[in-house]
Amino acid sequence: QVQVAESGGGLVQAGESLRLSCTASGSTFDDYAMGWFRQPPGKEREGVSCINWSGTRTSYADTVKGRFTISRDNAKDTLYLDMNSLKPEDTAMYYCAATPSNGLGCPMILEEYDYWGQGTQVTVSS
């Protein structure tokens, strides 16, 4: 089974950018569709973006569309989330997750993902 670990979180000001990374190990990375999720303080975890195994299909939550970009490098076993024009409401713990898949798409539903990282905190100040 795959293990995933996030990095790259931090404290930034509104309007700034941040790149999150998620490194996978223990299994073949391109056997999995990948997703980014976040949990704001006091709220439930929500889907942010996902990408299929080959990187050819992506999906985004409406709240981040046009500002965030998900990508993956299967040669480096790494998933990325480039976050631009950050807003205070983007403040959350960000998690990456993996689900076995060789299909065309990727799910944005938490329950579809089997493997989760510990999360990385993103805080955006106004």
PDB file of C-alpha atoms in Angstrom, residues 15-118:
ATOM      1  CA  GLY A  15      -2.555  37.499  -2.322  1.00  0.00           C
ATOM      2  CA  GLU A  16       0.627  35.492  -1.997  1.00  0.00           C
ATOM      3  CA  SER A  17       1.388  32.037  -3.361  1.00  0.00           C
ATOM      4  CA  LEU A  18       2.390  28.703  -1.905  1.00  0.00           C
ATOM      5  CA  ARG A  19       3.253  25.289  -3.323  1.00  0.00           C
ATOM      6  CA  LEU A  20       2.324  22.124  -1.491  1.00  0.00           C
ATOM      7  CA  SER A  21       4.005  18.817  -2.241  1.00  0.00           C
ATOM      8  CA  CYS A  22       2.960  15.274  -1.459  1.00  0.00           C
ATOM      9  CA  THR A  23       5.543  12.519  -1.711  1.00  0.00           C
ATOM     10  CA  ALA A  24       4.422   8.919  -2.121  1.00  0.00           C
ATOM     11  CA  SER A  25       6.269   5.729  -1.204  1.00  0.00           C
ATOM     12  CA  GLY A  26       5.658   2.037  -0.771  1.00  0.00           C
ATOM     13  CA  SER A  27       3.806   1.400  -3.986  1.00  0.00           C
ATOM     14  CA  THR A  28       3.665   2.361  -7.650  1.00  0.00           C
ATOM     15  CA  PHE A  29       2.591   6.000  -7.693  1.00  0.00           C
ATOM     16  CA  ASP A  30       0.853   5.906 -11.055  1.00  0.00           C
ATOM     17  CA  ASP A  31      -1.481   3.158  -9.842  1.00  0.00           C
ATOM     18  CA  TYR A  32      -3.313   5.857  -7.900  1.00  0.00           C
ATOM     19  CA  ALA A  33      -5.532   8.818  -8.515  1.00  0.00           C
ATOM     20  CA  MET A  34      -4.629  11.596  -6.086  1.00  0.00           C
ATOM     21  CA  GLY A  35      -6.549  14.302  -4.316  1.00  0.00           C
ATOM     22  CA  TRP A  36      -6.007  17.364  -2.174  1.00  0.00           C
ATOM     23  CA  PHE A  37      -8.434  18.019   0.652  1.00  0.00           C
ATOM     24  CA  ARG A  38      -8.553  20.656   3.362  1.00  0.00           C
ATOM     25  CA  GLN A  39     -10.116  21.117   6.766  1.00  0.00           C
ATOM     26  CA  PRO A  40     -10.635  24.700   7.953  1.00  0.00           C
ATOM     27  CA  PRO A  41     -10.732  25.320  11.703  1.00  0.00           C
ATOM     28  CA  GLY A  42     -14.016  24.077  13.152  1.00  0.00           C
ATOM     29  CA  LYS A  43     -15.285  22.786   9.820  1.00  0.00           C
ATOM     30  CA  GLU A  44     -15.481  19.481   8.000  1.00  0.00           C
ATOM     31  CA  ARG A  45     -12.883  18.253   5.558  1.00  0.00           C
ATOM     32  CA  GLU A  46     -13.636  19.216   1.963  1.00  0.00           C
ATOM     33  CA  GLY A  47     -12.338  18.405  -1.468  1.00  0.00           C
ATOM     34  CA  VAL A  48     -10.018  20.893  -3.131  1.00  0.00           C
ATOM     35  CA  SER A  49      -8.740  19.185  -6.256  1.00  0.00           C
ATOM     36  CA  CYS A  50      -7.938  15.791  -7.740  1.00  0.00           C
ATOM     37  CA  ILE A  51      -5.935  14.347 -10.601  1.00  0.00           C
ATOM     38  CA  ASN A  52      -6.106  11.026 -12.379  1.00  0.00           C
ATOM     39  CA  TRP A  53      -3.250   8.529 -12.462  1.00  0.00           C
ATOM     40  CA  SER A  54      -1.698   9.901 -15.656  1.00  0.00           C
ATOM     41  CA  GLY A  55      -2.180  13.583 -14.918  1.00  0.00           C
ATOM     42  CA  THR A  56      -4.418  14.098 -17.928  1.00  0.00           C
ATOM     43  CA  ARG A  57      -7.630  14.815 -16.029  1.00  0.00           C
ATOM     44  CA  THR A  58      -8.130  17.220 -13.130  1.00  0.00           C
ATOM     45  CA  SER A  59     -11.007  18.588 -11.126  1.00  0.00           C
ATOM     46  CA  TYR A  60     -11.341  21.584  -8.794  1.00  0.00           C
ATOM     47  CA  ALA A  61     -13.703  22.887  -6.173  1.00  0.00           C
ATOM     48  CA  ASP A  62     -15.430  26.075  -7.302  1.00  0.00           C
ATOM     49  CA  THR A  63     -13.821  27.990  -4.445  1.00  0.00           C
ATOM     50  CA  VAL A  64     -10.307  27.422  -5.801  1.00  0.00           C
ATOM     51  CA  LYS A  65     -10.901  27.183  -9.548  1.00  0.00           C
ATOM     52  CA  GLY A  66      -8.639  29.575 -11.416  1.00  0.00           C
ATOM     53  CA  ARG A  67      -6.347  30.069  -8.404  1.00  0.00           C
ATOM     54  CA  PHE A  68      -5.058  26.573  -7.600  1.00  0.00           C
ATOM     55  CA  THR A  69      -3.357  24.108  -9.955  1.00  0.00           C
ATOM     56  CA  ILE A  70      -2.855  20.418  -9.246  1.00  0.00           C
ATOM     57  CA  SER A  71      -0.140  18.444 -10.991  1.00  0.00           C
ATOM     58  CA  ARG A  72       1.890  15.296 -10.548  1.00  0.00           C
ATOM     59  CA  ASP A  73       5.299  14.000 -11.534  1.00  0.00           C
ATOM     60  CA  ASN A  74       5.078  10.228 -11.710  1.00  0.00           C
ATOM     61  CA  ALA A  75       8.821   9.932 -12.237  1.00  0.00           C
ATOM     62  CA  LYS A  76       9.346  11.631  -8.866  1.00  0.00           C
ATOM     63  CA  ASP A  77       6.358  10.025  -7.085  1.00  0.00           C
ATOM     64  CA  THR A  78       5.188  13.496  -6.160  1.00  0.00           C
ATOM     65  CA  LEU A  79       1.915  15.396  -6.234  1.00  0.00           C
ATOM     66  CA  TYR A  80       1.765  19.198  -6.194  1.00  0.00           C
ATOM     67  CA  LEU A  81      -0.736  21.914  -5.449  1.00  0.00           C
ATOM     68  CA  ASP A  82       0.189  25.405  -6.616  1.00  0.00           C
ATOM     69  CA  MET A  83      -1.907  27.946  -4.756  1.00  0.00           C
ATOM     70  CA  ASN A  84      -2.037  31.527  -6.028  1.00  0.00           C
ATOM     71  CA  SER A  85      -3.959  34.597  -4.893  1.00  0.00           C
ATOM     72  CA  LEU A  86      -4.444  33.048  -1.496  1.00  0.00           C
ATOM     73  CA  LYS A  87      -7.288  34.307   0.677  1.00  0.00           C
ATOM     74  CA  PRO A  88      -7.813  34.121   4.444  1.00  0.00           C
ATOM     75  CA  GLU A  89     -10.618  31.626   3.810  1.00  0.00           C
ATOM     76  CA  ASP A  90      -8.037  29.240   2.344  1.00  0.00           C
ATOM     77  CA  THR A  91      -6.638  28.804   5.859  1.00  0.00           C
ATOM     78  CA  ALA A  92      -6.856  25.096   6.681  1.00  0.00           C
ATOM     79  CA  MET A  93      -4.980  21.890   7.244  1.00  0.00           C
ATOM     80  CA  TYR A  94      -4.298  20.479   3.796  1.00  0.00           C
ATOM     81  CA  TYR A  95      -4.190  16.742   3.171  1.00  0.00           C
ATOM     82  CA  CYS A  96      -3.225  14.649   0.193  1.00  0.00           C
ATOM     83  CA  ALA A  97      -4.877  11.308  -0.397  1.00  0.00           C
ATOM     84  CA  ALA A  98      -4.550   8.365  -2.762  1.00  0.00           C
ATOM     85  CA  THR A  99      -7.004   5.892  -4.223  1.00  0.00           C
ATOM     86  CA  PRO A 100      -6.206   2.954  -6.514  1.00  0.00           C
ATOM     87  CA  SER A 101      -7.336   3.856 -10.014  1.00  0.00           C
ATOM     88  CA  ASN A 102      -6.446   3.377 -13.652  1.00  0.00           C
ATOM     89  CA  GLY A 103      -9.510   5.210 -14.931  1.00  0.00           C
ATOM     90  CA  LEU A 104      -9.905   8.431 -16.817  1.00  0.00           C
ATOM     91  CA  GLY A 105     -11.156  10.544 -13.941  1.00  0.00           C
ATOM     92  CA  CYS A 106     -10.625  11.168 -10.253  1.00  0.00           C
ATOM     93  CA  PRO A 107     -13.076  11.356  -7.346  1.00  0.00           C
ATOM     94  CA  MET A 108     -13.574  14.469  -5.226  1.00  0.00           C
ATOM     95  CA  ILE A 109     -15.265  12.494  -2.468  1.00  0.00           C
ATOM     96  CA  LEU A 110     -13.402  11.839   0.775  1.00  0.00           C
ATOM     97  CA  GLU A 111     -14.844   8.375   1.167  1.00  0.00           C
ATOM     98  CA  GLU A 112     -13.331   7.259  -2.126  1.00  0.00           C
ATOM     99  CA  TYR A 113      -9.773   7.684  -0.810  1.00  0.00           C
ATOM    100  CA  ASP A 114      -7.995   4.954   1.121  1.00  0.00           C
ATOM    101  CA  TYR A 115      -4.638   6.477   2.018  1.00  0.00           C
ATOM    102  CA  TRP A 116      -4.094   9.803   3.716  1.00  0.00           C
ATOM    103  CA  GLY A 117      -1.187  11.914   4.875  1.00  0.00           C
ATOM    104  CA  GLN A 118      -0.878  13.716   8.197  1.00  0.00           C
TER     105      GLN A 118
END
